[in-house]
Coordinates of C-alpha atoms in Angstrom, one line a residue:
X172 CA 10.5 -24.4 19.9
X173 CA 12.1 -21.1 21.0
X174 CA 14.0 -19.5 18.1
X175 CA 14.8 -16.1 19.6
X176 CA 15.1 -14.5 23.0
X177 CA 15.5 -10.8 23.9
X178 CA 16.8 -10.6 27.4
X179 CA 16.6 -7.4 29.5
X180 CA 16.9 -5.0 26.6
X181 CA 17.5 -1.3 27.3
X182 CA 17.7 1.4 24.7
X183 CA 17.9 5.2 25.0
X184 CA 18.4 8.1 22.6
X185 CA 20.1 10.8 24.6
X186 CA 18.1 11.2 27.8
X187 CA 15.0 9.5 26.4
X188 CA 14.7 5.8 27.2
X189 CA 12.4 4.0 24.8
X190 CA 13.0 0.4 26.1
X191 CA 13.7 -0.4 29.7
X192 CA 14.6 -4.0 30.7
X193 CA 12.4 -5.6 28.0
X194 CA 12.4 -9.4 27.7
X195 CA 10.4 -11.7 25.5
X196 CA 10.9 -14.9 23.4
X197 CA 9.6 -16.0 20.0
X198 CA 8.4 -19.5 19.1
X199 CA 8.9 -21.2 15.8
X200 CA 6.1 -20.2 13.4
X201 CA 4.6 -17.6 15.7
X202 CA 2.9 -14.5 14.2
X203 CA 3.4 -11.5 16.5
X204 CA 2.0 -8.0 16.1
X205 CA 3.7 -5.1 17.9
X206 CA 1.6 -2.0 18.8
X207 CA 2.0 1.1 20.9
X208 CA 1.8 4.9 20.6
X209 CA 4.2 6.5 18.1
X210 CA 7.6 7.2 19.6
X211 CA 7.4 4.5 22.2
X212 CA 10.0 2.3 20.5
X213 CA 8.2 -0.1 18.1
X214 CA 10.6 0.4 15.2
X215 CA 13.5 0.4 17.6
X216 CA 12.4 -3.0 19.0
X217 CA 12.2 -4.4 15.5
X218 CA 15.7 -3.1 14.5
X219 CA 17.3 -4.6 17.6
X220 CA 15.5 -7.9 16.9
X221 CA 16.7 -7.8 13.3
X222 CA 20.3 -6.9 14.3
X223 CA 20.2 -3.5 12.6
X224 CA 20.7 -1.7 15.9
X225 CA 22.5 -2.8 19.1
X226 CA 20.9 -2.4 22.5
X227 CA 22.5 -0.3 25.2
X228 CA 22.1 -3.2 27.6
X229 CA 20.8 -6.8 27.3
X230 CA 21.2 -9.4 24.7
X231 CA 19.4 -11.0 21.7
X232 CA 19.9 -14.8 21.4
X233 CA 19.1 -16.5 18.1
X234 CA 18.7 -20.2 17.6
X235 CA 21.5 -21.8 15.6
X236 CA 21.3 -21.3 11.9
X237 CA 18.3 -19.0 12.4
X238 CA 18.1 -16.3 9.6
X239 CA 16.2 -13.0 10.1
X240 CA 15.1 -10.7 7.2
X241 CA 14.0 -7.1 7.9
X242 CA 11.6 -4.9 6.1
X243 CA 12.3 -1.3 7.1
X244 CA 9.8 1.6 6.8
X245 CA 11.9 3.4 4.2
X246 CA 14.0 0.8 2.2
X247 CA 16.9 1.9 0.1
X248 CA 18.1 0.2 -3.2
X249 CA 21.1 0.9 -5.4
X250 CA 19.6 3.3 -8.0
X251 CA 21.2 1.6 -11.0
X252 CA 19.8 -1.9 -10.2
X253 CA 16.7 -3.0 -12.1
X254 CA 13.6 -4.0 -10.3
X255 CA 14.2 -7.7 -10.7
X256 CA 17.9 -7.5 -9.7
X257 CA 17.0 -5.6 -6.6
X258 CA 14.4 -8.2 -5.6
X259 CA 16.6 -11.2 -6.1
X260 CA 20.0 -10.1 -5.0
X261 CA 19.5 -11.0 -1.3
X262 CA 17.2 -14.0 -1.9
X263 CA 19.2 -16.7 -3.8
X264 CA 22.3 -18.0 -5.3
X265 CA 22.3 -19.6 -8.7
X266 CA 20.5 -22.7 -7.5
X267 CA 16.7 -22.3 -7.9
X268 CA 17.1 -19.0 -9.7
X269 CA 14.5 -19.8 -12.5
X270 CA 11.8 -20.7 -10.0
X271 CA 12.4 -17.7 -7.8
X272 CA 12.5 -15.3 -10.8
X273 CA 9.0 -16.6 -11.7
X274 CA 7.8 -16.2 -8.1
X275 CA 9.3 -12.7 -7.9
X276 CA 7.6 -11.6 -11.2
X277 CA 4.3 -13.0 -9.9
X278 CA 4.5 -11.2 -6.6
X279 CA 5.6 -7.9 -8.2
X280 CA 2.7 -8.1 -10.6
X281 CA 0.3 -8.7 -7.7
X282 CA 1.7 -5.5 -6.1
X283 CA 1.3 -3.4 -9.3
X284 CA 4.9 -3.4 -10.6
X285 CA 5.1 -4.9 -14.1
X286 CA 8.3 -3.3 -15.6
X287 CA 10.9 -5.7 -14.2
X288 CA 13.8 -3.9 -16.1
X289 CA 12.9 -0.5 -14.7
X290 CA 15.8 1.1 -12.7
X291 CA 15.2 1.5 -9.0
X292 CA 16.0 5.3 -9.3
X293 CA 12.7 5.7 -11.1
X294 CA 10.5 4.2 -8.4
X295 CA 8.3 6.1 -6.0
X296 CA 8.6 5.6 -2.2
X297 CA 5.6 3.3 -2.3
X298 CA 7.0 1.2 -5.1
X299 CA 10.3 0.8 -3.3
X300 CA 8.4 -0.4 -0.2
X301 CA 6.6 -3.0 -2.2
X302 CA 9.8 -4.0 -3.9
X303 CA 11.4 -4.6 -0.5
X304 CA 8.4 -6.5 0.6
X305 CA 8.7 -8.9 -2.3
X306 CA 12.4 -9.4 -1.6
X307 CA 11.7 -10.2 2.1
X308 CA 8.8 -12.6 1.2
X309 CA 11.0 -14.6 -1.2
X310 CA 13.5 -15.2 1.6
X311 CA 13.4 -18.7 3.3
X312 CA 14.3 -16.9 6.6
X313 CA 13.0 -18.4 9.8
X314 CA 12.0 -14.9 11.1
X315 CA 10.5 -12.1 9.0
X316 CA 10.6 -8.7 10.8
X317 CA 8.2 -6.3 9.0
X318 CA 7.9 -2.6 9.8
X319 CA 4.5 -1.3 8.5
X320 CA 4.2 -3.8 5.7
X321 CA 0.7 -2.6 4.7
X322 CA 1.7 1.0 4.0
X323 CA 1.3 1.8 0.3
X324 CA -0.8 -1.3 -0.4
X325 CA -4.3 -1.0 -1.7
X326 CA -7.0 -3.3 -0.2
X327 CA -6.5 -6.1 -2.8
X328 CA -2.7 -6.1 -2.1
X329 CA -3.4 -6.1 1.7
X330 CA -5.8 -9.1 1.2
X331 CA -3.1 -10.9 -0.7
X332 CA -0.3 -10.2 1.8
X333 CA -2.7 -11.2 4.7
X334 CA -3.3 -14.6 3.0
X335 CA 0.4 -15.0 2.2
X336 CA 1.6 -14.5 5.8
X337 CA -1.2 -16.6 7.2
X338 CA 0.0 -19.6 5.1
X339 CA 3.6 -19.0 5.8
X340 CA 5.0 -21.6 8.3
X341 CA 7.9 -19.4 9.5
X342 CA 7.7 -16.8 12.3
X343 CA 6.7 -13.2 11.6
X344 CA 7.1 -10.1 13.9
X345 CA 5.4 -7.0 12.5
X346 CA 4.4 -3.4 13.3
X347 CA 1.2 -2.4 11.6
X348 CA -1.8 0.0 12.1
X349 CA -4.1 -2.2 10.1
X350 CA -6.4 -3.7 12.7
X351 CA -8.2 -6.1 10.4
X352 CA -4.8 -7.3 9.2
X353 CA -3.6 -7.8 12.8
X354 CA -6.7 -9.7 13.8
X355 CA -6.4 -12.0 10.7
X356 CA -2.6 -12.7 10.9
X357 CA -1.3 -12.2 14.4
X358 CA -1.7 -15.0 17.1
X359 CA 0.0 -12.8 19.7
X360 CA 0.1 -9.0 20.4
X361 CA 3.0 -7.2 22.1
X362 CA 2.2 -3.8 23.4
X363 CA 4.9 -1.3 24.2
X364 CA 4.0 1.1 27.0
X365 CA 6.4 3.4 28.9
X366 CA 9.4 1.3 28.0
X367 CA 7.8 -2.0 29.0
X368 CA 6.3 -4.8 26.9
X369 CA 3.0 -6.5 27.7
X370 CA 2.3 -9.8 25.9
X371 CA -1.2 -11.0 25.0
X372 CA -1.8 -14.5 23.4
X373 CA -4.5 -13.3 21.0
X374 CA -5.2 -11.4 17.8
X375 CA -6.3 -7.7 17.9
X376 CA -9.9 -8.3 19.1
X377 CA -8.7 -10.7 21.8
X378 CA -6.0 -8.2 22.8
X379 CA -8.6 -5.5 23.4
X380 CA -10.5 -7.8 25.8
X381 CA -7.4 -9.1 27.6
X382 CA -6.0 -5.6 28.0
X383 CA -9.2 -4.4 29.6
X384 CA -9.1 -7.4 32.0
X385 CA -5.5 -6.6 32.9
X386 CA -6.3 -3.0 33.6
X387 CA -9.3 -3.9 35.7
X388 CA -7.2 -6.4 37.7
X389 CA -4.5 -3.8 38.3
X390 CA -7.0 -1.2 39.4
X391 CA -8.7 -3.7 41.7
X392 CA -5.3 -4.6 43.3
X393 CA -4.6 -0.9 43.7
X394 CA -7.9 -0.2 45.4
X395 CA -7.3 -3.2 47.8
X396 CA -3.8 -1.9 48.5
X397 CA -5.1 1.6 49.3
X398 CA -7.7 0.1 51.7
X399 CA -5.0 -1.8 53.6
X400 CA -2.8 1.3 53.6
X401 CA -5.5 3.3 55.2
X402 CA -5.8 0.7 58.0
X403 CA -2.1 0.6 58.5
X404 CA -1.8 4.3 58.5
X405 CA -4.5 4.6 61.2
X406 CA -2.5 2.0 63.2
X407 CA 0.7 4.0 62.8
X408 CA -1.0 7.3 63.7
X409 CA -2.4 5.8 66.9
X410 CA 1.2 5.9 68.1
X411 CA 2.0 2.2 68.1
X412 CA 5.4 1.6 69.5
X413 CA 7.7 -0.7 67.6
X414 CA 8.8 -2.9 70.5
X415 CA 7.8 -6.3 69.4
X416 CA 8.8 -8.2 66.3
X417 CA 5.2 -8.2 65.2
X418 CA 5.0 -4.5 65.4
X419 CA 8.2 -4.0 63.5
X420 CA 7.0 -6.3 60.7
X421 CA 3.8 -4.4 60.4
X422 CA 5.7 -1.1 60.1
X423 CA 7.9 -2.6 57.4
X424 CA 4.9 -3.8 55.5
X425 CA 3.4 -0.4 55.6
X426 CA 6.6 1.2 54.2
X427 CA 6.8 -1.4 51.5
X428 CA 3.2 -1.0 50.3
X429 CA 3.4 2.8 50.5
X430 CA 6.2 2.7 47.9
X431 CA 4.3 0.6 45.3
X432 CA 3.2 2.8 42.5
X433 CA -0.4 2.8 41.3
X434 CA -1.1 1.5 37.8
X435 CA -0.6 4.2 35.2
X436 CA -3.2 4.4 32.5
X437 CA -1.7 4.7 29.0
X438 CA -1.6 8.3 27.8
X439 CA -4.0 8.9 25.0
X440 CA -4.5 11.6 22.4
X441 CA -7.4 13.9 23.3
X442 CA -9.2 15.6 20.4
X443 CA -11.8 18.3 21.0
X444 CA -14.0 19.0 18.0
X445 CA -13.1 22.4 16.5
X446 CA -15.0 23.4 13.4
X447 CA -16.6 26.5 11.9
X448 CA -20.2 26.8 10.7
X449 CA -20.9 25.4 7.2
X450 CA -23.4 27.4 5.0
X451 CA -26.0 26.2 2.5
X452 CA -23.5 25.7 -0.4
X453 CA -20.8 23.2 0.4
X454 CA -18.5 21.5 -2.2
X455 CA -19.9 20.6 -5.6
X456 CA -18.1 18.7 -8.4
X457 CA -19.8 19.0 -11.8
X458 CA -18.8 16.6 -14.7
X459 CA -15.2 16.4 -13.6
X460 CA -12.7 14.6 -16.0
X461 CA -8.9 14.2 -15.8
X462 CA -6.4 12.3 -17.9
X463 CA -2.6 12.0 -17.8
X464 CA -0.5 10.9 -20.8
X465 CA -3.5 9.7 -22.6
X466 CA -4.8 7.6 -19.6
X467 CA -8.2 8.5 -18.3
X468 CA -8.2 8.7 -14.4
X469 CA -11.9 9.5 -14.2
X470 CA -14.5 11.0 -16.5
X471 CA -17.7 13.0 -16.1
X472 CA -17.9 12.7 -12.3
X473 CA -20.6 14.7 -10.6
X474 CA -21.3 14.8 -6.8
X475 CA -22.6 17.4 -4.5
X476 CA -21.4 16.9 -0.9
X477 CA -24.1 17.2 1.8
X478 CA -23.7 18.7 5.2
X479 CA -22.2 16.1 7.5
X480 CA -21.5 13.8 4.6
X481 CA -19.1 10.9 5.3
X482 CA -17.6 9.7 2.0
X483 CA -14.7 7.4 1.2
X484 CA -12.8 7.0 -2.1
X485 CA -11.2 3.6 -2.9
X486 CA -9.4 2.2 -5.9
X487 CA -6.0 0.7 -6.9
X488 CA -2.8 2.7 -6.4
X489 CA -2.5 5.2 -9.2
X490 CA -6.2 5.3 -10.0
X491 CA -6.5 9.0 -9.4
X492 CA -7.8 9.3 -5.8
X493 CA -5.2 11.9 -4.7
X494 CA -5.5 13.8 -8.0
X495 CA -9.3 14.1 -7.4
X496 CA -8.7 15.5 -3.9
X497 CA -6.2 18.0 -5.4
X498 CA -8.8 19.1 -8.0
X499 CA -11.3 19.6 -5.1
X500 CA -8.7 21.7 -3.3
X501 CA -8.0 23.8 -6.4
X502 CA -4.3 22.6 -6.6
X503 CA -4.9 20.7 -9.9
X504 CA -7.2 21.9 -12.8
X505 CA -9.6 19.3 -14.3
X506 CA -9.5 18.7 -18.0
X507 CA -13.3 19.2 -18.1
X508 CA -15.9 20.2 -15.6
X509 CA -15.9 22.6 -12.7
X510 CA -15.7 22.8 -8.9
X511 CA -17.8 25.0 -6.8
X512 CA -16.8 25.8 -3.2
X513 CA -19.3 27.6 -0.8
X514 CA -18.2 30.9 0.8
X515 CA -18.3 29.5 4.3
X516 CA -16.3 26.4 3.4
X517 CA -13.0 26.0 5.3
X518 CA -11.1 22.9 4.1
X519 CA -8.6 21.1 6.2
X520 CA -6.3 18.8 4.1
X521 CA -4.3 15.9 5.7
X522 CA -2.0 15.0 2.9
X523 CA -0.6 11.5 2.2
X524 CA 2.9 12.8 2.1
X525 CA 4.1 15.6 4.4
X526 CA 5.4 18.2 2.1
X527 CA 5.1 21.1 4.5
X528 CA 7.7 23.8 4.0
X529 CA 7.1 25.0 7.5
X530 CA 8.1 21.6 9.1
X531 CA 11.8 22.5 9.1
X532 CA 14.1 20.4 11.3
X533 CA 15.4 23.4 13.2
X534 CA 11.9 24.7 14.2
X535 CA 10.4 24.1 17.6
X536 CA 7.2 22.0 17.9
X537 CA 5.2 24.8 19.6
X538 CA 6.1 27.4 17.0
X539 CA 5.0 25.1 14.2
X540 CA 1.5 24.9 15.8
X541 CA 1.3 28.6 16.8
X542 CA 1.8 29.5 13.1
X543 CA -1.8 28.3 12.6
X544 CA -3.4 29.7 15.7
X545 CA -2.5 30.6 19.3
X546 CA -6.0 29.6 20.4
X547 CA -8.8 27.4 19.0
X548 CA -12.5 27.3 19.9
X549 CA -13.7 23.9 20.9
X550 CA -16.8 22.6 22.7
X551 CA -15.6 23.6 26.2
X552 CA -14.3 27.0 25.2
X553 CA -11.0 28.4 23.9
X554 CA -7.9 26.1 24.1
X555 CA -4.4 27.3 23.7
X556 CA -1.8 25.8 21.3
X557 CA 0.2 24.6 24.2
X558 CA -2.8 22.8 25.7
X559 CA -3.7 21.2 22.4
X560 CA -0.1 20.0 22.1
X561 CA -0.5 18.3 25.5
X562 CA -3.7 16.6 24.3
X563 CA -1.7 15.3 21.4
X564 CA 1.0 13.9 23.8
X565 CA 3.5 16.7 23.3
X566 CA 3.9 17.7 27.0
X567 CA 6.2 20.1 28.8
X568 CA 9.7 20.2 27.4
X569 CA 8.6 18.1 24.3
X570 CA 6.9 21.3 23.0
X571 CA 10.2 23.1 22.8
X572 CA 12.0 20.2 21.1
X573 CA 13.0 20.4 17.5
X574 CA 10.9 19.0 14.7
X575 CA 14.0 17.2 13.3
X576 CA 14.2 15.0 16.4
X577 CA 10.6 13.6 16.1
X578 CA 9.9 10.1 14.9
X579 CA 8.0 9.6 11.6
X580 CA 4.8 8.8 13.6
X581 CA 5.2 11.8 15.9
X582 CA 5.6 14.1 12.9
X583 CA 2.3 12.7 11.4
X584 CA 0.5 13.2 14.7
X585 CA 1.8 16.8 14.9
X586 CA 0.8 17.4 11.3
X587 CA -2.7 16.1 12.1
X588 CA -3.0 18.6 15.0
X589 CA -1.9 21.4 12.6
X590 CA -4.8 20.5 10.2
X591 CA -7.4 20.4 13.0
X592 CA -6.1 23.7 14.6
X593 CA -7.4 25.5 11.5
X594 CA -11.0 24.6 12.6
X595 CA -12.1 23.2 9.2
X596 CA -15.7 22.3 8.4
X597 CA -14.6 20.1 5.4
X598 CA -12.0 17.6 6.3
X599 CA -10.1 15.7 3.6
X600 CA -8.0 12.8 4.9
X601 CA -5.7 11.3 2.3
X602 CA -4.4 7.9 3.6
X603 CA -4.6 9.1 7.3
X604 CA -3.7 5.7 8.7
X605 CA -0.2 5.6 7.3
X606 CA 2.2 6.1 10.2
X607 CA -0.4 6.9 12.8
X608 CA -0.5 4.6 15.7
X609 CA -3.7 2.6 16.6
X610 CA -4.4 4.6 19.8
X611 CA -4.4 7.9 17.8
X612 CA -6.5 6.3 15.0
X613 CA -9.1 5.3 17.7
X614 CA -9.3 8.8 19.0
X615 CA -9.4 10.3 15.5
X616 CA -12.4 8.0 14.7
X617 CA -14.2 9.2 17.8
X618 CA -13.4 12.8 16.8
X619 CA -14.9 12.3 13.4
X620 CA -18.1 10.9 15.0
X621 CA -18.6 14.3 16.7
X622 CA -17.2 16.5 13.8
X623 CA -19.8 19.0 12.5
X624 CA -18.9 19.0 8.9
X625 CA -18.1 17.0 5.8
X626 CA -15.5 14.2 6.0
X627 CA -13.8 12.9 2.8
X628 CA -11.5 10.0 3.2
X629 CA -9.1 8.4 0.8
X630 CA -7.8 5.1 2.4
X631 CA -7.0 1.5 1.9
X632 CA -7.6 0.8 5.6
X633 CA -10.7 -1.4 5.7
X634 CA -11.3 -0.9 9.4
X635 CA -11.0 2.9 9.3
X636 CA -13.4 3.1 6.3
X637 CA -15.9 0.8 8.1
X638 CA -15.6 3.0 11.2
X639 CA -15.9 6.5 9.5
X640 CA -17.8 6.6 6.2
X641 CA -21.3 5.9 5.1
X642 CA -20.8 6.1 1.3
X643 CA -18.0 4.8 -0.9
X644 CA -17.0 5.7 -4.4
X645 CA -14.8 3.1 -6.1
X646 CA -12.6 4.3 -9.0
X647 CA -12.2 1.6 -11.6
X648 CA -9.5 0.8 -14.1
X649 CA -11.2 2.7 -17.0
X650 CA -11.8 5.9 -15.0
X651 CA -15.3 4.8 -14.1
X652 CA -16.5 5.8 -10.6
X653 CA -19.3 3.8 -8.9
X654 CA -21.2 4.6 -5.8
X655 CA -21.8 2.1 -2.9
X656 CA -23.8 2.8 0.2
X657 CA -22.3 1.9 3.6
X658 CA -18.8 1.2 4.8
X659 CA -16.0 -0.9 3.3
X660 CA -17.5 -4.3 4.4
X661 CA -20.8 -3.3 2.7
X662 CA -18.9 -2.3 -0.4
X663 CA -16.9 -5.5 -0.5
X664 CA -20.0 -7.7 0.0
X665 CA -21.8 -5.9 -2.8
X666 CA -18.8 -6.2 -5.1
X667 CA -18.6 -9.9 -4.4
X668 CA -22.2 -10.3 -5.2
X669 CA -21.8 -8.4 -8.5
X670 CA -18.8 -10.6 -9.3
X671 CA -20.8 -13.7 -8.8
X672 CA -23.7 -12.4 -10.9
X673 CA -21.3 -11.4 -13.7
X674 CA -19.6 -14.8 -13.6
X675 CA -22.9 -16.6 -13.7
X676 CA -24.2 -14.5 -16.5
X677 CA -21.2 -14.8 -18.7
X678 CA -20.3 -18.4 -17.9
X679 CA -16.7 -17.2 -17.3
X680 CA -14.6 -16.4 -14.3
X681 CA -15.8 -13.7 -11.8
X682 CA -14.6 -10.1 -12.1
X683 CA -12.7 -10.4 -8.8
X684 CA -10.2 -12.8 -10.4
X685 CA -8.8 -9.9 -12.4
X686 CA -7.6 -8.2 -9.2
X687 CA -9.4 -5.0 -10.4
X688 CA -12.3 -3.3 -8.8
X689 CA -15.6 -3.5 -10.7
X690 CA -16.7 0.0 -11.3
X691 CA -19.0 2.2 -13.3
X692 CA -19.3 5.9 -13.9
X693 CA -21.5 7.5 -11.4
X694 CA -22.9 11.0 -11.3
X695 CA -25.4 10.1 -8.7
X696 CA -25.0 13.3 -6.6
X697 CA -28.0 14.1 -4.5
X698 CA -28.8 17.5 -6.1
X699 CA -31.8 17.9 -8.3
X700 CA -31.1 18.4 -11.9
X701 CA -27.8 16.6 -11.9
X702 CA -27.7 13.8 -14.4
X703 CA -27.1 10.5 -12.6
X704 CA -25.0 8.3 -14.9
X705 CA -24.5 4.6 -14.3
X706 CA -22.6 3.8 -17.4
X707 CA -21.8 0.3 -18.5
X708 CA -20.6 -2.7 -16.5
X709 CA -16.8 -2.5 -16.2
X710 CA -16.6 -5.8 -18.0
X711 CA -16.3 -4.4 -21.6
X712 CA -19.2 -4.9 -24.0
X713 CA -21.6 -6.5 -21.5
X714 CA -24.9 -4.8 -20.7
X715 CA -27.4 -5.5 -18.0
X716 CA -30.6 -3.9 -16.5
X717 CA -30.3 -0.9 -14.3
X718 CA -31.5 -1.6 -10.8
X719 CA -31.4 -0.3 -7.2
X720 CA -28.7 -1.3 -4.9
X721 CA -29.9 -2.9 -1.7
X722 CA -29.3 0.3 0.3
X723 CA -31.1 2.4 -2.4
X724 CA -34.1 0.1 -2.4
X725 CA -34.3 0.3 1.4
X726 CA -33.9 4.1 1.3
X727 CA -36.5 4.5 -1.4
X728 CA -39.1 2.6 0.7
X729 CA -38.7 4.8 3.7
X730 CA -37.7 8.2 2.5
X731 CA -41.2 9.6 2.0
X732 CA -42.1 8.8 5.6
X733 CA -38.9 10.6 6.7
X734 CA -39.8 13.6 4.7
X735 CA -43.3 13.7 6.2
X736 CA -41.9 13.5 9.7
X737 CA -39.5 16.4 9.0
X738 CA -42.3 18.5 7.6
X739 CA -44.5 17.8 10.6
X740 CA -41.6 18.8 12.9
X741 CA -41.1 22.1 11.1
X742 CA -44.9 22.8 11.5
X743 CA -44.7 22.2 15.2
X744 CA -41.6 24.4 15.6
X745 CA -43.4 27.2 13.7
X746 CA -46.2 27.0 16.3
X747 CA -43.6 26.9 19.1
X748 CA -42.1 30.2 17.9
X749 CA -45.5 31.9 18.4
X750 CA -45.9 30.4 21.9
X751 CA -42.4 31.5 23.0
X752 CA -42.2 34.8 21.2
X753 CA -41.5 36.7 24.4
X754 CA -38.8 34.3 25.7
X755 CA -35.7 35.3 23.7
X756 CA -33.5 32.4 24.9
X757 CA -36.2 29.8 24.2
X758 CA -37.1 31.4 20.9
X759 CA -33.4 31.4 19.8
X760 CA -33.1 27.7 20.5
X761 CA -36.3 26.9 18.6
X762 CA -35.2 29.0 15.6
X763 CA -31.9 27.2 15.5
X764 CA -33.6 23.8 15.6
X765 CA -36.0 24.9 12.9
X766 CA -33.1 25.9 10.6
X767 CA -31.3 22.6 11.2
X768 CA -34.5 20.7 10.4
X769 CA -35.1 22.6 7.2
X770 CA -31.6 21.8 6.1
X771 CA -32.3 18.1 6.8
X772 CA -35.5 18.4 4.8
X773 CA -33.7 20.0 1.9
X774 CA -31.2 17.2 1.8
X775 CA -33.9 14.5 2.0
X776 CA -35.9 16.2 -0.8
X777 CA -32.8 16.3 -3.0
X778 CA -32.2 12.6 -2.4
X779 CA -35.9 11.7 -3.0
X780 CA -35.8 13.5 -6.4
X781 CA -32.7 11.4 -7.4
X782 CA -34.3 8.1 -6.3
X783 CA -37.5 9.0 -8.1
X784 CA -35.6 9.6 -11.3
X785 CA -33.7 6.4 -10.9
X786 CA -36.9 4.5 -10.2
X787 CA -38.4 5.8 -13.4
X788 CA -35.3 4.7 -15.4
X789 CA -35.5 1.2 -13.9
X790 CA -39.3 1.0 -14.7
X791 CA -38.5 1.9 -18.3
X792 CA -36.1 -1.1 -18.4
X793 CA -33.0 1.0 -19.0
X794 CA -29.8 -1.0 -19.7
X795 CA -26.3 -0.1 -18.4

């Protein structure tokens, strides 16, 4: 049954039209994901659908007695209200209050808010977003309209919300960048492009396939039309006189086909890899500890980042991930331990919250970027700030627009460009998927594939972690940090296995039922001489035998062969330097390849020494 219809909706801000004659309908119980490049009108569409904004033209028709609840990106609460009052005030009357209070407290606890009498004025932006999410979920509304519901949720919270919305019988319309979330919840995707809406009856994976099919069909139709036009043009140029009805019709058809526009490919962000050379010493953390107000965030953490490392940090909100990044940057001092930064290291930091004093509303877009560099060296040569802005979808007059007129997503995209314009060789991304559109995330992921340097990611986005990192550190509830090889899916599978093993061993419930991440202290940096520590199982008081992870076992079995191959390659390159001693160009290329291979060998030797030490501890039956 149709419960909502948007008919011929048009909306513009000044001279900029974001929606042009958009129409679509929503069925009862349907789950719809809305996607599109930042600034194309996703939030505007949701606000019009929810009745928060009025369209310039067109109408929104709701079924009788249909109630809509809206979750905005930045919710506002009365500061004097308590957490529980704020959640319940729009949800119920007196009838059923006791039941909904219990539900509200359960949901709030799931989302990490346990002080129900705390005033809203004391909440962070992320906590207010989670508060508003609970308020909306408690509503019996026929349509939930959710703008970025997964922002400020860790992976456990996102899993819970995913399951909650899947089981909900009422309709949901949402904007989210979380592709795993979209694929799991949405049964239909709406894509906004150049003011128009395209509908795909599928989740995210199906949308990608159907969109490709649509584009191929449009291009095939355009090619056929161009072929016919060439034939018609040749006929016209032969001087055919329009005397007969048939000839007049043919000329009319030519004019009609000539005016049909070719399909326009969606504009995409283009990122060229710009980084500076990284020397032998990179970034080293030695026995780092930090606590606030008597609560240990992490303790005795050691890790030496390798060249081209791809490392992700995960953990519950408030576990200290951002604090650890700020220690690495030198903005926060550790309570214990030290940080060593190599002389050639140039760090680019994409912060979770934009607190950039230079991003003033009255400044022009191009001046904001020129402050970093007028030109940047990339693979194809030097590229100007203006050209880089074009690649980031700030073209022509947009470059001379004011920062204060940009949408939240456009500000994040511009901020990302500023970070990359500094040509960093160590890139720290703290929650990069918040407020970046999916198209930009896809290009960023491709950029990181080619980036010549270290990438450190703090994120709750499961898809992004799977796509970009090869090692994960999980920060646990007691400040323990544990290392897992692979992306997020590998980490989650290993964690489930450990939960099952712990549950079977204790005869009690699995660790996953607590909602906390199993973790253990880990100083397993790859450098020789560092003390790898795999301190106790996070379930207090329980010990078990130390053993290799699956990835470590696999690596241990093959690493000696890899070292031998690298040594053999270096020997061959040394002989090649003698053979090509008189050819400067060839000799230079061989020398460069030899240096790179020696660096790879050094990294492998460091890793081999760590694995050998770990193997000896396992053989001795060490308990953890």
